[in-house]
Short mmCIF file of C-alpha atoms and ligand atoms in Angstrom, two decimals:
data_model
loop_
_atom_site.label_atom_id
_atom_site.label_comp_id
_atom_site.label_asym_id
_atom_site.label_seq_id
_atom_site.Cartn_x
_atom_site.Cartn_y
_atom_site.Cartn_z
CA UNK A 1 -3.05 -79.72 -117.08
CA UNK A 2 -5.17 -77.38 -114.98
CA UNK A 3 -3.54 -76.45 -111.66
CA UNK A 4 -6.50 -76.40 -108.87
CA UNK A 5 -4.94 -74.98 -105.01
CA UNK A 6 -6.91 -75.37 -102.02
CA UNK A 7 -6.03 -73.15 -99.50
CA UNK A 8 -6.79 -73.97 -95.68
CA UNK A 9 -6.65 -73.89 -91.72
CA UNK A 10 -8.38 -76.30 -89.57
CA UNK A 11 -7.47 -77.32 -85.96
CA UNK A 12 -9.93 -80.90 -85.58
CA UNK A 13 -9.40 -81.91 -88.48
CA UNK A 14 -12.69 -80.93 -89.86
CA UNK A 15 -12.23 -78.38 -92.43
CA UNK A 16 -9.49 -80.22 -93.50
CA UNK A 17 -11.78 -82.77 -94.67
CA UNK A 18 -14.13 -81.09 -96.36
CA UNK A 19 -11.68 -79.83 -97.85
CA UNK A 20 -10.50 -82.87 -99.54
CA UNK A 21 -14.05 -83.88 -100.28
CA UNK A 22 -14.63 -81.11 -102.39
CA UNK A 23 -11.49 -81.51 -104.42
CA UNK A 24 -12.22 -85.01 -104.94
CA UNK A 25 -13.69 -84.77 -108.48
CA UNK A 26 -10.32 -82.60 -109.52
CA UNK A 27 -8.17 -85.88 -107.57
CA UNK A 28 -10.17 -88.32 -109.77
CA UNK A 29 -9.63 -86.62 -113.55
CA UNK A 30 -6.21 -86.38 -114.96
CA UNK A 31 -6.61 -83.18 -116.42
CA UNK A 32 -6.08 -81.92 -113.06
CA UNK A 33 -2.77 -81.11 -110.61
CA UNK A 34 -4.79 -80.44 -107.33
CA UNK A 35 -2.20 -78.95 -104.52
CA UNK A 36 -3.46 -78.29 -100.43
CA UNK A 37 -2.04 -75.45 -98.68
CA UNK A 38 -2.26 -75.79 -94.95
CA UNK A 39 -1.76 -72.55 -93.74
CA UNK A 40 -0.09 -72.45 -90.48
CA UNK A 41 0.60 -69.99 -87.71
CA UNK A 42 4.37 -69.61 -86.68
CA UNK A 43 3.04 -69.86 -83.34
CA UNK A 44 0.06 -72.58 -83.02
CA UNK A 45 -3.64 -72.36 -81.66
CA UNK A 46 -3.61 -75.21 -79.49
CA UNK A 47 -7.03 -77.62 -79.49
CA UNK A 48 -8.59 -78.05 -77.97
CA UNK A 49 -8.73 -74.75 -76.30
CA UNK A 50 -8.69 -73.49 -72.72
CA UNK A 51 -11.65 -71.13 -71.80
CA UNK A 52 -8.98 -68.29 -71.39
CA UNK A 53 -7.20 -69.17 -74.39
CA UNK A 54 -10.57 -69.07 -76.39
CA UNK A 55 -11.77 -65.92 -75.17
CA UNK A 56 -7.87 -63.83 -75.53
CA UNK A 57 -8.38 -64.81 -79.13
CA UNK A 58 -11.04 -62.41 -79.45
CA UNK A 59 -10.04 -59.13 -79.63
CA UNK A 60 -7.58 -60.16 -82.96
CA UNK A 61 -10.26 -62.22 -84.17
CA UNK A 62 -12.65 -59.51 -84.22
CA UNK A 63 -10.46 -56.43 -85.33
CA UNK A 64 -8.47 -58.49 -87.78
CA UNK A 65 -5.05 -58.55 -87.04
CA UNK A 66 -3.09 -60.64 -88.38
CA UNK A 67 -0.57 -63.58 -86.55
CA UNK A 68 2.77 -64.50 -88.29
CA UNK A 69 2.34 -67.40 -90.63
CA UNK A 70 4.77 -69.31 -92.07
CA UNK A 71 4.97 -68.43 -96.31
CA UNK A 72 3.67 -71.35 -98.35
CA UNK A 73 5.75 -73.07 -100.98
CA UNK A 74 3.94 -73.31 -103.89
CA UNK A 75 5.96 -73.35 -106.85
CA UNK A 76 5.28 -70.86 -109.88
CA UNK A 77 2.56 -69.59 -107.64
CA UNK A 78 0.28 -69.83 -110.56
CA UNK A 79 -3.16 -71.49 -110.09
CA UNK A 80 -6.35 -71.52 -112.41
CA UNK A 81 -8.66 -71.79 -109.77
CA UNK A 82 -8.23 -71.45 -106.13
CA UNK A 83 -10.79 -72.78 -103.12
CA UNK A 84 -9.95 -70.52 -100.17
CA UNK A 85 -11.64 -72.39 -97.52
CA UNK A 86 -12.05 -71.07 -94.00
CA UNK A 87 -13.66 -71.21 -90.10
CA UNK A 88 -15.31 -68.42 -88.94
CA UNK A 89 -14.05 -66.90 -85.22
CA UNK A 90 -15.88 -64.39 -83.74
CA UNK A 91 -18.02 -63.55 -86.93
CA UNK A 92 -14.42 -63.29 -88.73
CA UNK A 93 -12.25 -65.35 -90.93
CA UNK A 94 -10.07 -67.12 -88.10
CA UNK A 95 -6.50 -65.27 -87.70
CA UNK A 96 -4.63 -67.89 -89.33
CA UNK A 97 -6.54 -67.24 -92.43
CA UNK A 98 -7.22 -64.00 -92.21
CA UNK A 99 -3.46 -63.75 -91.94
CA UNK A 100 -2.87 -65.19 -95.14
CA UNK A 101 -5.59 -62.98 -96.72
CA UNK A 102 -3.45 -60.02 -96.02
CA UNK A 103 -0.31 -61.32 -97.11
CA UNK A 104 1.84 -60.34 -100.08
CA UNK A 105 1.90 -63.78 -100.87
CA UNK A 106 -2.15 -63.69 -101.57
CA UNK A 107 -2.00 -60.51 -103.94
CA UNK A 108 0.36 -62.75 -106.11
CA UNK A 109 -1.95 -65.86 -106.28
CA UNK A 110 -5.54 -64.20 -106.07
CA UNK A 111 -4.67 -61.74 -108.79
CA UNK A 112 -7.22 -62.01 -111.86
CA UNK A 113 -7.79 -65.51 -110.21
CA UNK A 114 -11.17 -67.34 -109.81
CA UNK A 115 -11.45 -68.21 -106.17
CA UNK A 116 -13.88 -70.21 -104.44
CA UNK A 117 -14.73 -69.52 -100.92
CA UNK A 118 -15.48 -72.91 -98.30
CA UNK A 119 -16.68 -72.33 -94.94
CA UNK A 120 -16.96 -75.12 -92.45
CA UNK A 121 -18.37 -73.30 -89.57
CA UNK A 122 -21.36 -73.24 -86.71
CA UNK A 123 -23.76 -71.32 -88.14
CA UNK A 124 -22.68 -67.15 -87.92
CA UNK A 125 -20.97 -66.56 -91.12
CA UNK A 126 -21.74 -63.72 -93.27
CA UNK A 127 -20.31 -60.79 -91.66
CA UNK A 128 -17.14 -62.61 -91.63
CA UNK A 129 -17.95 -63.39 -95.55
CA UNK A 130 -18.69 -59.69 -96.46
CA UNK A 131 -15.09 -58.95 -95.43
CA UNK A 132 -13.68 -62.34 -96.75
CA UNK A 133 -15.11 -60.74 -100.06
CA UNK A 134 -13.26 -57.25 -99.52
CA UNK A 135 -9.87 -59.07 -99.63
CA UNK A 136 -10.21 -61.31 -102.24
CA UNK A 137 -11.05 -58.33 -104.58
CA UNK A 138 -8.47 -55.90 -103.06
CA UNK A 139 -6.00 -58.89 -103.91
CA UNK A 140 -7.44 -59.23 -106.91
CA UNK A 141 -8.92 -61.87 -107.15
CA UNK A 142 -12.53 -62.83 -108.96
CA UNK A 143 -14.78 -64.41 -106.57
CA UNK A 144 -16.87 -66.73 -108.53
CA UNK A 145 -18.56 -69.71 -105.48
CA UNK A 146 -19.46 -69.53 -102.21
CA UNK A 147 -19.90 -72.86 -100.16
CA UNK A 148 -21.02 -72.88 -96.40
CA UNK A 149 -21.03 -76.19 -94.39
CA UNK A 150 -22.92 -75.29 -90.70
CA UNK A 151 -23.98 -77.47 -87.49
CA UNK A 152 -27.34 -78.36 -88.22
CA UNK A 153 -28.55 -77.72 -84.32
CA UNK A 154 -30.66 -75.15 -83.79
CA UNK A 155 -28.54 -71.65 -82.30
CA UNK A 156 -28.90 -72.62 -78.79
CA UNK A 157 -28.18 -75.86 -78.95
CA UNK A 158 -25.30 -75.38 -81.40
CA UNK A 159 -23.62 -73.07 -78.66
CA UNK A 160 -23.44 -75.65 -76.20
CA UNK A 161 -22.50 -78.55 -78.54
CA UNK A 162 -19.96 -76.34 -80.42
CA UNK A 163 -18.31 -75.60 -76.57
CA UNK A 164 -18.12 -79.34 -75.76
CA UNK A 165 -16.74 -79.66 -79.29
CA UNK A 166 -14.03 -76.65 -78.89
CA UNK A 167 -12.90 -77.38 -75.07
CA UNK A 168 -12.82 -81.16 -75.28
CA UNK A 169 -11.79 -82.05 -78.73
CA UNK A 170 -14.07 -84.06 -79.58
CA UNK A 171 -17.10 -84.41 -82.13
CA UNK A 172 -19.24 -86.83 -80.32
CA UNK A 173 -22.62 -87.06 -78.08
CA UNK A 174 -21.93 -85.70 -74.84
CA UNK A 175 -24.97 -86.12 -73.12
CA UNK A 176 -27.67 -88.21 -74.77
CA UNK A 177 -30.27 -85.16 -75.59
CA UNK A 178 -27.92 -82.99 -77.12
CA UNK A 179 -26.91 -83.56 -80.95
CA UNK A 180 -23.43 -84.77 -82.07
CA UNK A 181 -21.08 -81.53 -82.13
CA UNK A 182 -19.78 -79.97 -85.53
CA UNK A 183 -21.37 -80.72 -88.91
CA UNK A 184 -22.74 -83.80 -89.80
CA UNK A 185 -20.62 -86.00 -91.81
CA UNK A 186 -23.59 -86.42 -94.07
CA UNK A 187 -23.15 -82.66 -94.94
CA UNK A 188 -18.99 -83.47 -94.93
CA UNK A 189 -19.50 -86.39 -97.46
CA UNK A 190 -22.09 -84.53 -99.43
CA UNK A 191 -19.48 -81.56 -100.43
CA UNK A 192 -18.60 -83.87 -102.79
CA UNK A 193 -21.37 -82.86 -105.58
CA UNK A 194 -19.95 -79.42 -104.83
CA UNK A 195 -16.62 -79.67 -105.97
CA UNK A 196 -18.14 -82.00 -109.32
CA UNK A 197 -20.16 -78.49 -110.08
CA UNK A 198 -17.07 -76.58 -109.80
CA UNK A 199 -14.98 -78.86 -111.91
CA UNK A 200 -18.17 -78.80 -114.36
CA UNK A 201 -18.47 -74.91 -114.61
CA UNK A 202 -14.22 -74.34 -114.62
CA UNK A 203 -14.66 -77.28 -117.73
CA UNK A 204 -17.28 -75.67 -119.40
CA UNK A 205 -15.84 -71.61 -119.09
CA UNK A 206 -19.25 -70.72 -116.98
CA UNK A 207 -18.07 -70.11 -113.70
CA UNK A 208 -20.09 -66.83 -113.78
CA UNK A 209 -23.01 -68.89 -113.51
CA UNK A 210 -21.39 -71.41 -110.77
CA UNK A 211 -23.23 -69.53 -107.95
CA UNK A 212 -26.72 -69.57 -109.24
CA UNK A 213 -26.37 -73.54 -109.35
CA UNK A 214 -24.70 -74.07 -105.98
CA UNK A 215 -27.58 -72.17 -104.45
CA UNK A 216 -29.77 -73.98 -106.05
CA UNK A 217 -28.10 -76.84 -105.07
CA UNK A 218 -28.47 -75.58 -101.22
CA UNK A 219 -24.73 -75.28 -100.95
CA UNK A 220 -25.74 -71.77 -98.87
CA UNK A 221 -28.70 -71.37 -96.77
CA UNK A 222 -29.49 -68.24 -95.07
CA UNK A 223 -31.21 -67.80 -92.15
CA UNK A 224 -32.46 -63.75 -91.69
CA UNK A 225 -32.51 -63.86 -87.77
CA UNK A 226 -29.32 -65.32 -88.07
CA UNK A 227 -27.82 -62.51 -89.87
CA UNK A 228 -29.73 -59.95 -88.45
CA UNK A 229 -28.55 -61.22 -85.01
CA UNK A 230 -24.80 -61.40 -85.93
CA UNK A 231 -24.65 -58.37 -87.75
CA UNK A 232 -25.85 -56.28 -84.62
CA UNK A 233 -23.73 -58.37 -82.61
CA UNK A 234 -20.82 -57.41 -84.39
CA UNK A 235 -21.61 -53.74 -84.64
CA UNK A 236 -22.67 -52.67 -81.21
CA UNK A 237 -21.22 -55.80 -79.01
CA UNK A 238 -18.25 -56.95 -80.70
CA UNK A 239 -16.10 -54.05 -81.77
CA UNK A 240 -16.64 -52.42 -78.54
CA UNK A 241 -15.35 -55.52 -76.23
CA UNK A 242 -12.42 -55.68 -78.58
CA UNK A 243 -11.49 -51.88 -78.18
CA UNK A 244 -12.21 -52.13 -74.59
CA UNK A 245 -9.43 -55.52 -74.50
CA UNK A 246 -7.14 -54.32 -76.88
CA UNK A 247 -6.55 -51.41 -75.09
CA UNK A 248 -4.65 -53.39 -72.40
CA UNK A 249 -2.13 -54.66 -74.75
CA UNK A 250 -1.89 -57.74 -77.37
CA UNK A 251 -2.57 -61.47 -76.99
CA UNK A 252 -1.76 -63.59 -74.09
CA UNK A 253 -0.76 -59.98 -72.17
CA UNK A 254 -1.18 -60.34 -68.42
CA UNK A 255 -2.59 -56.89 -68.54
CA UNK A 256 -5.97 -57.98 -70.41
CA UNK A 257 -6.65 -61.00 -68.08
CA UNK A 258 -8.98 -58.79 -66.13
CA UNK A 259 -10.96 -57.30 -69.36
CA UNK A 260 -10.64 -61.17 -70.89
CA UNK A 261 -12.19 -62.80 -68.06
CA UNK A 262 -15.34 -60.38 -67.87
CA UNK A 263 -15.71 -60.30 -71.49
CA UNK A 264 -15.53 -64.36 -70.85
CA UNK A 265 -18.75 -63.50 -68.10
CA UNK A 266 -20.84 -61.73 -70.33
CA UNK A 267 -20.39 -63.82 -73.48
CA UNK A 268 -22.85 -66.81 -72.30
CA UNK A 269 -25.03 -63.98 -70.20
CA UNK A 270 -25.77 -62.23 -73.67
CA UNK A 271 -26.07 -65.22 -75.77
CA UNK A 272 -28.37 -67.25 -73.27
CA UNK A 273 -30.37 -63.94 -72.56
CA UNK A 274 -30.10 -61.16 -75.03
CA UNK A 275 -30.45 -63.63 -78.50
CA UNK A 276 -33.79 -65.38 -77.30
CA UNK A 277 -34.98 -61.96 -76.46
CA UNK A 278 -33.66 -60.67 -80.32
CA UNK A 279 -35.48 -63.69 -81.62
CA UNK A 280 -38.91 -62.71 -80.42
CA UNK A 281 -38.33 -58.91 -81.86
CA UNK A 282 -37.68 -60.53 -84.67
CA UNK A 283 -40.55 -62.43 -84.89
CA UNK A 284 -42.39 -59.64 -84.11
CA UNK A 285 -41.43 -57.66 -86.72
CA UNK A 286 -40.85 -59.77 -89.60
CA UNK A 287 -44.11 -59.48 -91.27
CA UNK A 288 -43.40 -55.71 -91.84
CA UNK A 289 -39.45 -56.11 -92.85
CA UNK A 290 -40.45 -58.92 -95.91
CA UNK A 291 -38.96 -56.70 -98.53
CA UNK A 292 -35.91 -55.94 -96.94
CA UNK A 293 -35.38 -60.26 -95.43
CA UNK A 294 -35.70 -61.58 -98.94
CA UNK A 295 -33.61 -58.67 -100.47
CA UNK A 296 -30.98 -60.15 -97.99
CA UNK A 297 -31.47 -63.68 -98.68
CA UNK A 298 -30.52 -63.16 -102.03
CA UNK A 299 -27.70 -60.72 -101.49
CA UNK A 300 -26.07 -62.83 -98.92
CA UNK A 301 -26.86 -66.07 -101.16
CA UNK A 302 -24.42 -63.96 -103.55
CA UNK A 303 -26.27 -65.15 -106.63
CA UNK A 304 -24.98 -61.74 -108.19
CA UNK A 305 -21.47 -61.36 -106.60
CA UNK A 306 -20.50 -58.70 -109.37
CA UNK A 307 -23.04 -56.69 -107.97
CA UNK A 308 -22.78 -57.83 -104.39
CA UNK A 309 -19.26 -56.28 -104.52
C1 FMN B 401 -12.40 -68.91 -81.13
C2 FMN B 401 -13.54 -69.45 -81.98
C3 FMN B 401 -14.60 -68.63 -82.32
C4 FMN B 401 -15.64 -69.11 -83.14
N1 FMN B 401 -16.62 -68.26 -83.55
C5 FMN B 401 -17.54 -68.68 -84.45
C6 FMN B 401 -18.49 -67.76 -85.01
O1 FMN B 401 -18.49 -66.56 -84.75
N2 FMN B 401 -19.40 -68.25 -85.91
C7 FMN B 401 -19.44 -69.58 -86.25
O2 FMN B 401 -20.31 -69.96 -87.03
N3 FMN B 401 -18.53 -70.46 -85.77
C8 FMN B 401 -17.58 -70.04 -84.89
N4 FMN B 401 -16.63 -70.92 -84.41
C9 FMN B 401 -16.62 -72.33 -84.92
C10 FMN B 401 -15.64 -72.45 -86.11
O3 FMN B 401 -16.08 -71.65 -87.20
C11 FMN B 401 -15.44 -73.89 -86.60
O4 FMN B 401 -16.67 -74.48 -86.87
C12 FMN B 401 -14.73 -74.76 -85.59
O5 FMN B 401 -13.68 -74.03 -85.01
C13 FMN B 401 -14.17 -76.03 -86.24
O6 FMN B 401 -13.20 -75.67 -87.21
P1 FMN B 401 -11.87 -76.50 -87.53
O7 FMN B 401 -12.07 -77.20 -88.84
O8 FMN B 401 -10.75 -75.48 -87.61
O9 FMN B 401 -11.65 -77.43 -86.40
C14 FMN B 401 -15.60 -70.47 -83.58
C15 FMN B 401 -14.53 -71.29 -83.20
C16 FMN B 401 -13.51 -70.79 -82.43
C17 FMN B 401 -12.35 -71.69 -82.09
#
């Protein structure tokens, strides 16, 4: 009997059932135990969120610190192949899983482990990835699949769909020209063939090769503005708002309301203004940076994680 763990956090439900999409091939075989792990926070994320509740997340979110989280029970702690599937806040793992990733309890299951990576996000996920990919080899582990499920809307739109979505609770249309929130459950149901290429490449020893296929597959998509965009983000916008925050003590502190609500000011100001503006650099100089977008299409794709790490 193979042991299969999915490991997870999800407030609206929806990671939670992608989750259980994916493992249905494993559910449907008996040569399979298949055991969730909801990872949870001693002290809860409420959703949905309030604006000032969404933005005092940030600074953790975006220097990684973890929150207490409650130690899983899970037996013998022994797994063949484990699905670490996450959201991505603030162009990190979210703190509940990022919490888990630097756990003692993760060094003891990741260790010479396969693990699959699952994101169920917007759309801004590989800088968060990159370090998602640190930890699993510092712990050990042997990441062998990457899987990213993102709102189809185009970047703009998404924001605004994704803030409906995160304030309100809910998935659907708000206003009749703007999308449904979240990912489509097309894309939810459709994880499906995912998980029956895992279970194929754990059956036949070849997870090496499991990447290749799930690319080809389109289980990852990369878009280079995208990246370009969140990387620089990250870098020169990010770090430096979550110094600037941190510095007036740790989350929910009364002290940081002032530096949370003008970081809460600028955050629509740069995304409405600055990323249109990126966009048309980007444009612009696209034709000269070829090379280097579809050396990063590939890299990011992680057809070659060996070398990617
Ligand atoms: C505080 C916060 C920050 C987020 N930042 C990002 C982000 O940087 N990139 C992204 O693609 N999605 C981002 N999202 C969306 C989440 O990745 C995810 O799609 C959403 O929270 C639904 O996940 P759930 O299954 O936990 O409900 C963010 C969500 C929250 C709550």
């Amino acid at each position: 009997m193979n042991k299969i763990l999915l490991l997870y956090y999800s407030q609206s439900g929806q990671l939670t059932e992608i989750v259980r999409n994916f493992a249905k091939p494993f559910e449907n075989s008996d040569n399979y135990s298949v055991t969730y792990a909801n990872i949870e926070p001693v002290k809860e994320y409420e959703f949905p969120w309030s604006g000032y509740r969404f933005f005092d997340a940030f600074p953790e979110s975006v220097e990684r610190i973890p929150c207490e989280i409650k130690p899983l029970d899970l037996g013998d702690e022994n797994y063949d192949l484990i699905v670490f599937a996450y959201s991505v806040w603030y162009m990190s793992p979210c703190i509940p899983c990022n919490s888990f990733l630097l756990s003692d309890q993760a060094k003891r299951i990741f260790k010479n482990k396969p693990v699959i990576t699952l994101l169920g996000i917007r759309n801004m996920w590989v800088v968060a990835q990159e370090y998602v990919k640190e930890k699993i080899v510092e712990n050990g582990g042997n990441l062998v699949g990457n899987i990213v499920l993102r709102d189809r809307a185009e970047n703009l739109t998404g924001i605004i769909t994704i803030s409906y979505f995160m304030f309100s609770g809910k998935k659907g249309r708000f206003a009749w020209f703007f999308p449904k929130a979240g990912i489509s459950q097309k894309d939810i149901e459709g994880v499906t063939r995912f998980g029956e290429l895992a279970k194929s490449s754990f059956e036949n020893n070849n997870l090496n090769k499991l990447q290749t296929e799930l690319v080809s597959e389109k289980a990852v998509k990369i878009n280079p503005y995208l990246v370009s965009t969140e990387r620089t983000a990250y870098k020169r916008v990010f770090l430096k708002w979550s110094a600037f925050m941190l510095k007036k003590g740790g989350p929910g502190n009364p002290e940081r309301k002032g530096r949370v609500r003008a970081f809460a000011f600028y955050f629509p100001f740069a995304i409405l203004l600055i990323a249109p503006i990126k966009y048309i650099f980007f444009l612009i100089f696209a034709p000269l940076r070829l090379r280097i977008i579809k050396k990063e299409i590939k890299y990011y794709s992680g057809t070659d994680f060996k070398s990617n790490i």
